[in-house]
GROMACS .gro file of C-alpha atoms in nm:
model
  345
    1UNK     CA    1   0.163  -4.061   3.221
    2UNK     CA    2  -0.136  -4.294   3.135
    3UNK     CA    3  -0.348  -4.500   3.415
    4UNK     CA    4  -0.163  -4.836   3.329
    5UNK     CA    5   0.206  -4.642   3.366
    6UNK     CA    6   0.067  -4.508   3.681
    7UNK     CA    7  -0.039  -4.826   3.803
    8UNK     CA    8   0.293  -4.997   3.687
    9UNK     CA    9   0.519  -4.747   3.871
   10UNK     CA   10   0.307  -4.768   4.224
   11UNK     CA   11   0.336  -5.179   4.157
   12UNK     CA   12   0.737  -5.103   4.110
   13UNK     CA   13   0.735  -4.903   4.410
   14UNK     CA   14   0.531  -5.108   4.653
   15UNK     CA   15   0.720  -5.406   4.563
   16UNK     CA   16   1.076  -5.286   4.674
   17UNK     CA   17   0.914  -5.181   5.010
   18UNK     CA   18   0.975  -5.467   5.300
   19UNK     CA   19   0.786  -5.339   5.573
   20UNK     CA   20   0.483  -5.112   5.663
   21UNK     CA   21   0.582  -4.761   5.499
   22UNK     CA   22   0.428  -4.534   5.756
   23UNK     CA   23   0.508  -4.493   6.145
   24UNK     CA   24   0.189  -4.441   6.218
   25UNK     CA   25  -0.119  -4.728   6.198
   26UNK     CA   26  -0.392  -4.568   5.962
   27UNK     CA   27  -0.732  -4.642   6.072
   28UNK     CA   28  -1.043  -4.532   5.947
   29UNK     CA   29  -1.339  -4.503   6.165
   30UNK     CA   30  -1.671  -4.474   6.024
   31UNK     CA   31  -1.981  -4.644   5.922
   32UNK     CA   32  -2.142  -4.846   5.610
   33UNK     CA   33  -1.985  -4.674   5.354
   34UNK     CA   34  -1.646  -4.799   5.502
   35UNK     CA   35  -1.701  -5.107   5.341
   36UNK     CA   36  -1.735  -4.978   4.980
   37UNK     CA   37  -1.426  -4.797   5.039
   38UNK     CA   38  -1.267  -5.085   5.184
   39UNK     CA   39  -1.357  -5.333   4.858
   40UNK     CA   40  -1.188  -5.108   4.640
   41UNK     CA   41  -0.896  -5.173   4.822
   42UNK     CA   42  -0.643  -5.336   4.586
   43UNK     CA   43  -0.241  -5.271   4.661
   44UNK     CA   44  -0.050  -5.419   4.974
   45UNK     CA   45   0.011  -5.073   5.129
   46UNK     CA   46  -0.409  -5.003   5.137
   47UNK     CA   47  -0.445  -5.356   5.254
   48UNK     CA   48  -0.246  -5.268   5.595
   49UNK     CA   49  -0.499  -4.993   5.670
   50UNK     CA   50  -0.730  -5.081   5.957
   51UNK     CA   51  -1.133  -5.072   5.916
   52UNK     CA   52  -1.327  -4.960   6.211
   53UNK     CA   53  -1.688  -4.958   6.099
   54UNK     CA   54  -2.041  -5.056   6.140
   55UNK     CA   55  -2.325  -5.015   5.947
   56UNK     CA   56  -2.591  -4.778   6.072
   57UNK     CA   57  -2.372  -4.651   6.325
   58UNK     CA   58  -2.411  -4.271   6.394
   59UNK     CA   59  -2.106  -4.071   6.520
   60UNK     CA   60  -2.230  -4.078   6.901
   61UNK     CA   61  -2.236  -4.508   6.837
   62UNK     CA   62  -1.881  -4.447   6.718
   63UNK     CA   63  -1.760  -4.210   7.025
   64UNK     CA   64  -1.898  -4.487   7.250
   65UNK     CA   65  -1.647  -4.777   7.058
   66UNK     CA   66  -1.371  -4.540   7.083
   67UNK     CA   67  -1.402  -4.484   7.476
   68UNK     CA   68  -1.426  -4.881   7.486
   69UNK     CA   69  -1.167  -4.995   7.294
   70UNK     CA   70  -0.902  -4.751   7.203
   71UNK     CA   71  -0.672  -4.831   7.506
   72UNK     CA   72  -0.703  -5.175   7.412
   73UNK     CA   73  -0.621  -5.069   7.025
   74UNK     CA   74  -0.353  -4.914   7.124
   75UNK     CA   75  -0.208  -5.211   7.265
   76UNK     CA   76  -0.171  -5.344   6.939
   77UNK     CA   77  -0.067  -5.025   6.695
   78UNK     CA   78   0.118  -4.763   6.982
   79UNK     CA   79   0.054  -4.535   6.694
   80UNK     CA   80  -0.262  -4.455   6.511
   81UNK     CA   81  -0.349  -4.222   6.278
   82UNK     CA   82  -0.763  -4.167   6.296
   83UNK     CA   83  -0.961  -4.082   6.035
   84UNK     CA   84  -1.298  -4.041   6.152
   85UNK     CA   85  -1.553  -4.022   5.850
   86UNK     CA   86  -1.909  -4.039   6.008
   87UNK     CA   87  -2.235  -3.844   5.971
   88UNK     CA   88  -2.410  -4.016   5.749
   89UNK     CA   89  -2.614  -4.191   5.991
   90UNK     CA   90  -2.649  -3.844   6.155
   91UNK     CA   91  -2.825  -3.664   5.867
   92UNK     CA   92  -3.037  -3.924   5.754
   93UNK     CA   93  -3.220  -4.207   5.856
   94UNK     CA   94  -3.321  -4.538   5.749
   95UNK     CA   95  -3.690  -4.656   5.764
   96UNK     CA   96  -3.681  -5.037   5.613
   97UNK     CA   97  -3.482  -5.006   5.258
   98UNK     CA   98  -3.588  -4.661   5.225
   99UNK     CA   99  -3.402  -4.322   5.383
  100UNK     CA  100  -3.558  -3.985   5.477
  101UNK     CA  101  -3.385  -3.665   5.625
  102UNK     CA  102  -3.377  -3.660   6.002
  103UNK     CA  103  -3.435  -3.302   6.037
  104UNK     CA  104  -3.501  -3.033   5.808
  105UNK     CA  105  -3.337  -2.710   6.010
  106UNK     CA  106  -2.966  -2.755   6.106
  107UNK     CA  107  -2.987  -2.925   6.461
  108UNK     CA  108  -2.870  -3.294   6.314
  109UNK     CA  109  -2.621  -3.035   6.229
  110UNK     CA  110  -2.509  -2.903   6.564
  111UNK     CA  111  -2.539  -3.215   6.734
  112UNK     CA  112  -2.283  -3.393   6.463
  113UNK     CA  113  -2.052  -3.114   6.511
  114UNK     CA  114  -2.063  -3.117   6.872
  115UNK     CA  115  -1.969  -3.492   6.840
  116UNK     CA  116  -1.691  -3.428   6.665
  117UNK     CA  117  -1.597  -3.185   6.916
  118UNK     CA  118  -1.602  -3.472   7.201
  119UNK     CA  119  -1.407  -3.704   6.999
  120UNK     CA  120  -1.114  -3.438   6.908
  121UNK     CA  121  -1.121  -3.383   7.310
  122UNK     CA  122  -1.117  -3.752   7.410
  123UNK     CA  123  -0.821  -3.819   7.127
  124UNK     CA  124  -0.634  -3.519   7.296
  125UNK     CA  125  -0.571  -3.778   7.568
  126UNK     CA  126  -0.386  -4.022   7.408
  127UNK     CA  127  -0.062  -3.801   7.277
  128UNK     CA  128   0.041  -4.130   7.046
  129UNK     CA  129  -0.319  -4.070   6.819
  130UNK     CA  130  -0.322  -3.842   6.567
  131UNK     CA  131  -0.667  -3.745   6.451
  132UNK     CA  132  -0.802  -3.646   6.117
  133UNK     CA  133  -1.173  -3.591   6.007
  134UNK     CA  134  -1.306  -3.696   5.632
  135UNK     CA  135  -1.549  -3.483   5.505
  136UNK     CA  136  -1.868  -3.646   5.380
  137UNK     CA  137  -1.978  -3.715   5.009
  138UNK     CA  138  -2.304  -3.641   4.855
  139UNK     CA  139  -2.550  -3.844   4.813
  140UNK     CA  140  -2.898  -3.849   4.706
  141UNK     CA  141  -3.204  -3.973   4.922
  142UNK     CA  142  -3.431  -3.970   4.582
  143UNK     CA  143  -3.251  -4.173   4.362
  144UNK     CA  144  -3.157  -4.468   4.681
  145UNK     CA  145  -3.515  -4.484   4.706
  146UNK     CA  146  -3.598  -4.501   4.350
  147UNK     CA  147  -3.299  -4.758   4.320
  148UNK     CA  148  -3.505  -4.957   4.579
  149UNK     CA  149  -3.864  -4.898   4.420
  150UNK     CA  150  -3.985  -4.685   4.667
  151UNK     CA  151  -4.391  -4.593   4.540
  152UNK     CA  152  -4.351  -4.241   4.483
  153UNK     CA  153  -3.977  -4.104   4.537
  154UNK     CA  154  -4.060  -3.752   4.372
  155UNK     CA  155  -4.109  -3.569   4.646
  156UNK     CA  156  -3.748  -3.678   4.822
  157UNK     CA  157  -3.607  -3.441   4.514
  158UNK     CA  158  -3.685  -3.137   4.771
  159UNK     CA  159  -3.520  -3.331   5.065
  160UNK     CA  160  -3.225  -3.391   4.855
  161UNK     CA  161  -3.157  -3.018   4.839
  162UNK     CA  162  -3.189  -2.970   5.194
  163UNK     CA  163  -2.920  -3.248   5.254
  164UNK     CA  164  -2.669  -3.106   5.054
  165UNK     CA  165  -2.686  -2.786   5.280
  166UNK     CA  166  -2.676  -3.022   5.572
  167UNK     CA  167  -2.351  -3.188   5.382
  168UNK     CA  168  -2.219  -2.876   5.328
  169UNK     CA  169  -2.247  -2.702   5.646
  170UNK     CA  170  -2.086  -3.011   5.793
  171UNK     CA  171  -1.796  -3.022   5.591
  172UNK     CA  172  -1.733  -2.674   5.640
  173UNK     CA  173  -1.667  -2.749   6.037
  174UNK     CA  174  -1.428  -2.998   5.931
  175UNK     CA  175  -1.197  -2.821   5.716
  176UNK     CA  176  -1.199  -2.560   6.001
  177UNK     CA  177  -1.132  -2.799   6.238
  178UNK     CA  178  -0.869  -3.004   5.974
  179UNK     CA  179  -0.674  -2.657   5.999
  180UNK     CA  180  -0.669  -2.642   6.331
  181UNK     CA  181  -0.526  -3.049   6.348
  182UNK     CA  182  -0.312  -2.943   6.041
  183UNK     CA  183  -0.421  -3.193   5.870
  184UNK     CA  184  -0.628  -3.223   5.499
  185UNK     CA  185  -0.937  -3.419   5.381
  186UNK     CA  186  -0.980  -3.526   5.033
  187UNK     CA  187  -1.281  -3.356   4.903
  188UNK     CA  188  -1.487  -3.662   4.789
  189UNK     CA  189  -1.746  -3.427   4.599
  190UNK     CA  190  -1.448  -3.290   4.337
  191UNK     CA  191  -1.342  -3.639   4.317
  192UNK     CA  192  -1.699  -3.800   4.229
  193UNK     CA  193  -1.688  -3.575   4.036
  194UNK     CA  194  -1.358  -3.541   3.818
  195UNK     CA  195  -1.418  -3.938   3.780
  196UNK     CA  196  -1.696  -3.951   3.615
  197UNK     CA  197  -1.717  -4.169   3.321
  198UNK     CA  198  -1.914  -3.925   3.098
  199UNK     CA  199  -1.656  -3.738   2.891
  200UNK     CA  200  -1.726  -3.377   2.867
  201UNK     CA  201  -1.795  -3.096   3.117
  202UNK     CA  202  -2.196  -3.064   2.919
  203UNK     CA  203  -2.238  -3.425   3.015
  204UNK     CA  204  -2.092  -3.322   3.374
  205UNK     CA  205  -2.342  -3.076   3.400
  206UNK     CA  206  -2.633  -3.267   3.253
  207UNK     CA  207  -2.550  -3.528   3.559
  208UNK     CA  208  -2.596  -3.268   3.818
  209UNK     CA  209  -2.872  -3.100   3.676
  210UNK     CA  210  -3.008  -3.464   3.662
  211UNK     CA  211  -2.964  -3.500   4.013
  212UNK     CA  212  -3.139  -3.204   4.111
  213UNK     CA  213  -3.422  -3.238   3.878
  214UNK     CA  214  -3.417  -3.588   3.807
  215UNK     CA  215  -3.390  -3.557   3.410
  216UNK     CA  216  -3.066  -3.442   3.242
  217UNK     CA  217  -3.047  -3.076   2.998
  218UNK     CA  218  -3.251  -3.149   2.685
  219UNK     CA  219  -3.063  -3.177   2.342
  220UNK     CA  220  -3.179  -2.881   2.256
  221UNK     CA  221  -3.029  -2.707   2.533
  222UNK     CA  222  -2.718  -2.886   2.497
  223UNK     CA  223  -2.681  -2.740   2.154
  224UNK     CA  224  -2.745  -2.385   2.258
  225UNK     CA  225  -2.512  -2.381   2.542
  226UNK     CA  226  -2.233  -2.583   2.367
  227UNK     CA  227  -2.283  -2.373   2.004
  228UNK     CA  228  -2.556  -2.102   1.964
  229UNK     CA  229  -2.476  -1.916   2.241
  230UNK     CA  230  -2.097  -1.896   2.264
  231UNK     CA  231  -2.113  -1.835   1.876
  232UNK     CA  232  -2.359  -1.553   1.933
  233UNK     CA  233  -2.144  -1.417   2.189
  234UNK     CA  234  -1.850  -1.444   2.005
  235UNK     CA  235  -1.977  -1.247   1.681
  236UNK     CA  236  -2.148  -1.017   1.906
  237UNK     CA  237  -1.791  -0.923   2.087
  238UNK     CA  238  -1.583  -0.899   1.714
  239UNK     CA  239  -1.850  -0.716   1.578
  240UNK     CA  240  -1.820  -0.497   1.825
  241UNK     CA  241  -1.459  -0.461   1.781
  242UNK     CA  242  -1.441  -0.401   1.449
  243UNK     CA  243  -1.725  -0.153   1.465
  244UNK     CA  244  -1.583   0.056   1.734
  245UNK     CA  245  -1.586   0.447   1.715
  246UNK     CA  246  -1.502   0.697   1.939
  247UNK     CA  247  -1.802   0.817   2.118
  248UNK     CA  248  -1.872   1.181   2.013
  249UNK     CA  249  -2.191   1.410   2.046
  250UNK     CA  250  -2.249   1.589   1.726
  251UNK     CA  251  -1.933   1.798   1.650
  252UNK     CA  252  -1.789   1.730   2.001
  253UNK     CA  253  -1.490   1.520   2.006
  254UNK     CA  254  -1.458   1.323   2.361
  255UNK     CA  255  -1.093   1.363   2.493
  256UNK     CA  256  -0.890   1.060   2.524
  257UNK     CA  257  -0.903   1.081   2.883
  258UNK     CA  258  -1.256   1.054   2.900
  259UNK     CA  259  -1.305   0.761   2.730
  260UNK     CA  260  -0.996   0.579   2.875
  261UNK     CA  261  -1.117   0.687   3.248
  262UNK     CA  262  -1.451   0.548   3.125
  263UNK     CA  263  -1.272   0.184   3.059
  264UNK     CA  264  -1.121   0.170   3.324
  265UNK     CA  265  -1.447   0.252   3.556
  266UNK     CA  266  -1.601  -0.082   3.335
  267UNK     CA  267  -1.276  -0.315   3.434
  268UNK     CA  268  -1.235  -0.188   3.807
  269UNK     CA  269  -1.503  -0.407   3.904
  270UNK     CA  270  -1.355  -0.729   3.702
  271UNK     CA  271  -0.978  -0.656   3.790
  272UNK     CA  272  -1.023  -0.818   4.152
  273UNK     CA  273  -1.153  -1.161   3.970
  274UNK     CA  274  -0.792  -1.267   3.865
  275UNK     CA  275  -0.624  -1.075   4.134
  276UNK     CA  276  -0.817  -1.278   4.406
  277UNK     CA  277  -0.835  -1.582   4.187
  278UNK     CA  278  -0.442  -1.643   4.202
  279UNK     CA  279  -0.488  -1.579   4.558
  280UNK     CA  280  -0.750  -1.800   4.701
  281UNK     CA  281  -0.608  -2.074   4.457
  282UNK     CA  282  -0.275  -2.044   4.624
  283UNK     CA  283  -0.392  -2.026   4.947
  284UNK     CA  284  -0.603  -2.336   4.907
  285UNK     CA  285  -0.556  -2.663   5.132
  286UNK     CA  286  -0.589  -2.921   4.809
  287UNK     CA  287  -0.282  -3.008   4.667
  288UNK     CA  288  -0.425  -2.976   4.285
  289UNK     CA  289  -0.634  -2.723   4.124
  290UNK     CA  290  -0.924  -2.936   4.066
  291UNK     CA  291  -0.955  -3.030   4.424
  292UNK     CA  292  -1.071  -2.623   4.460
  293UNK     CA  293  -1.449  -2.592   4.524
  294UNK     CA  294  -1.678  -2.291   4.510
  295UNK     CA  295  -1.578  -2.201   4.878
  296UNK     CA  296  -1.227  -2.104   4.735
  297UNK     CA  297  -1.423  -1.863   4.515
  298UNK     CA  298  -1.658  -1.721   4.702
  299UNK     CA  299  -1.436  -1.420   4.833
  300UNK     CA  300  -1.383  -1.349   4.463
  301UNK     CA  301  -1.709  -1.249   4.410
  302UNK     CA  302  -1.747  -1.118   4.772
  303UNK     CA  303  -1.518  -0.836   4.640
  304UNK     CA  304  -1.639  -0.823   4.292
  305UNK     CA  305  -1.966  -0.712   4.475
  306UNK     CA  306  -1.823  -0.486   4.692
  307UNK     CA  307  -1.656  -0.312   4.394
  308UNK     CA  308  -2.031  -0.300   4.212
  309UNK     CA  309  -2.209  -0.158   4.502
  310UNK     CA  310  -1.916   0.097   4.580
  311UNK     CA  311  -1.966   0.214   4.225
  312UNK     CA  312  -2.361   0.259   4.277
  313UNK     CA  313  -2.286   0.425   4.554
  314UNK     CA  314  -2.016   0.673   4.461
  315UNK     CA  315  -2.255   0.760   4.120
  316UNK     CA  316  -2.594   0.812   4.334
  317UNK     CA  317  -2.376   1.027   4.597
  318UNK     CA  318  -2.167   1.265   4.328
  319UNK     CA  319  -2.375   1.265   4.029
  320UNK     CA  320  -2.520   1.549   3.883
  321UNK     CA  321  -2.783   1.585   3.606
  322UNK     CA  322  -2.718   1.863   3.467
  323UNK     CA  323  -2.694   1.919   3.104
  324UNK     CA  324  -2.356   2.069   3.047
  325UNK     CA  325  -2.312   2.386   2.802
  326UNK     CA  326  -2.145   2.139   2.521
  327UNK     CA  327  -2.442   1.887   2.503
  328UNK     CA  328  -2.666   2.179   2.451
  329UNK     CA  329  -2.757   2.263   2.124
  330UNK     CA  330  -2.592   2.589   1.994
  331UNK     CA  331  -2.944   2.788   1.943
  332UNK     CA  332  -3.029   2.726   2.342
  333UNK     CA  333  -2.715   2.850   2.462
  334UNK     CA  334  -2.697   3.162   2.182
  335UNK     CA  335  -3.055   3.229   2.332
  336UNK     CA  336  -2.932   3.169   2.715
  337UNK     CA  337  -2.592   3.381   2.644
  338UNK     CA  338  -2.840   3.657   2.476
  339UNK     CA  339  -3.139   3.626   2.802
  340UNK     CA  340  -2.810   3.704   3.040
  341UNK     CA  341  -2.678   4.019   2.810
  342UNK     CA  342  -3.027   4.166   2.841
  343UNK     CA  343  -3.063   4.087   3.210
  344UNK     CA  344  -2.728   4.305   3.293
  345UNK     CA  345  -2.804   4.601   3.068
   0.00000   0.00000   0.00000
């Protein structure tokens, strides 16, 4: 189904609806970037969600204007659902038209987490509230100031680094604390990035790279990862193939045994990868497969390395070097067999 056809049948949909759809009153509280959100607002069913949001407002501004208002909100919409999408304010801050990091070790961290624990226990008062937390997107203190001429934005490019650890950090205590709510965040970051304009995962790529480093992969790069390299690869791996003889060591023959245990010691360490794959992907809150991030992954290669150091371990405990009687050459052993004969007579 295209965009427009998607469009179409939402338009179909929304128009043989005659009231509010949901029993509860969405609300999002948060701060500026509420209003971008909110001007992208286009059908009649988005247009019935309520904005709570001010701009520069951290989430201790926000706990404060829900202590002083939500009894009266309530009033109005008996049931709300809250979305609570704040910490922007929290990790950086705003000198003039430029932004800087607040703190560069993790207690802007703490303290935004431990506001978010206050606001889940104030909205456990109010039974008719149902409370859900949006995790945060990234965004980039270099290129706002460099958007807004700042001098010399260079060195932000560090700071930009330490932010996304911030971001990260934080939106791992929300989807902890979205499991414990039973309830699920849209991960912003897959979707900035999914809708990107730039067709291609290299051009993907060269964006983030870009972001880090604040110019995009050279052509010439872009050549050698997108060509050169899987071509090399690829010959390297037939080549291989076709070439392929039974290891042997002069006259010896290897049984088949031996070299089929020895494949299977070279996969044990991959098989977990699509084993735990299927498994974390399953298990996953997102309801698609490209809302999966790298934390769905990360127990993949948890194990993978498990299985690689096991290996070390098991070969540095049990291994032997000695040289065994058939990799000897014949003369040494005739000579050894002879030294032995002599020794007993």
């Amino acid at each position: 189904m295209s965009q427009n056809q998607l469009n179409k049948q939402i338009h179909r949909l929304e128009s043989s609806q005659t009231s509010f759809p949901f029993d509860y009153m969405p609300v999002i509280l948060s701060d500026s970037k509420a209003r971008f959100l909110q001007n992208e607002v286009n059908s009649r069913t988005e247009r019935k969600i309520q904005w709570w949001f001010k701009s520069g407002a951290s989430a201790n501004d926000q706990l404060q204007y829900l202590k002083d208002n939500l009894e009266l909100k309530l009033q109005i919409h008996p049931k709300i659902l809250l979305y609570v999408w704040l910490g922007t304010c929290d990790l950086t801050t705003k000198n003039g038209k430029f932004i800087s990091l607040k703190s560069r070790d993790n207690s802007n961290v703490n303290q935004l987490t431990q506001i978010f624990k206050e606001i889940h226990a104030f909205i456990s008062d109010f039974p008719t509230v149902k409370l859900a937390f949006l995790e945060l997107p990234y965004y980039s203190i270099f290129h706002w100031n460099a958007y807004k001429n700042h001098a010399n934005p260079g060195p932000f490019k560090n700071d930009d680094h330490l932010l996304i650890e911030q971001i990260d950090a934080v939106n791992s205590f929300i989807r902890e604390t979205n499991m414990l709510l039973r309830k699920y965040s849209p991960k912003f970051n897959c979707d900035i990035q999914n809708c990107r304009k730039s067709s291609g995962s290299i051009n993907k790529v060269s964006k983030d790279f870009e972001m880090m480093n604040g110019q995009g992969i050279p052509v010439y790069f872009r050549i050698c990862i997108c060509f050169i390299a899987p071509l090399l690869l690829l010959t390297i791996f037939i080549s291989g193939m076709v070439s392929y003889k039974a290891p042997t060591h002069g006259d010896y023959q290897y049984p088949n045994a031996a070299i089929a245990f020895g494949f299977i010691l070279s996969l044990l360490p991959l098989i977990p990868i699509p084993v735990f794959a299927i498994r974390s992907i399953k298990n996953a809150p997102g309801h698609t497969f490209k809302e999966d991030t790298q934390e769905e992954w990360r127990n993949v290669f948890y194990v993978c390395a498990a299985f690689n150091v096991l290996g070390i371990l098991v070969y540095g405990c049990f291994s032997r070097g000695e040289i065994q009687n058939w990799a000897k050459d014949e003369e040494i052993v005739i000579e050894k067999q002879n030294d032995k004969t002599e020794t007993k007579l």
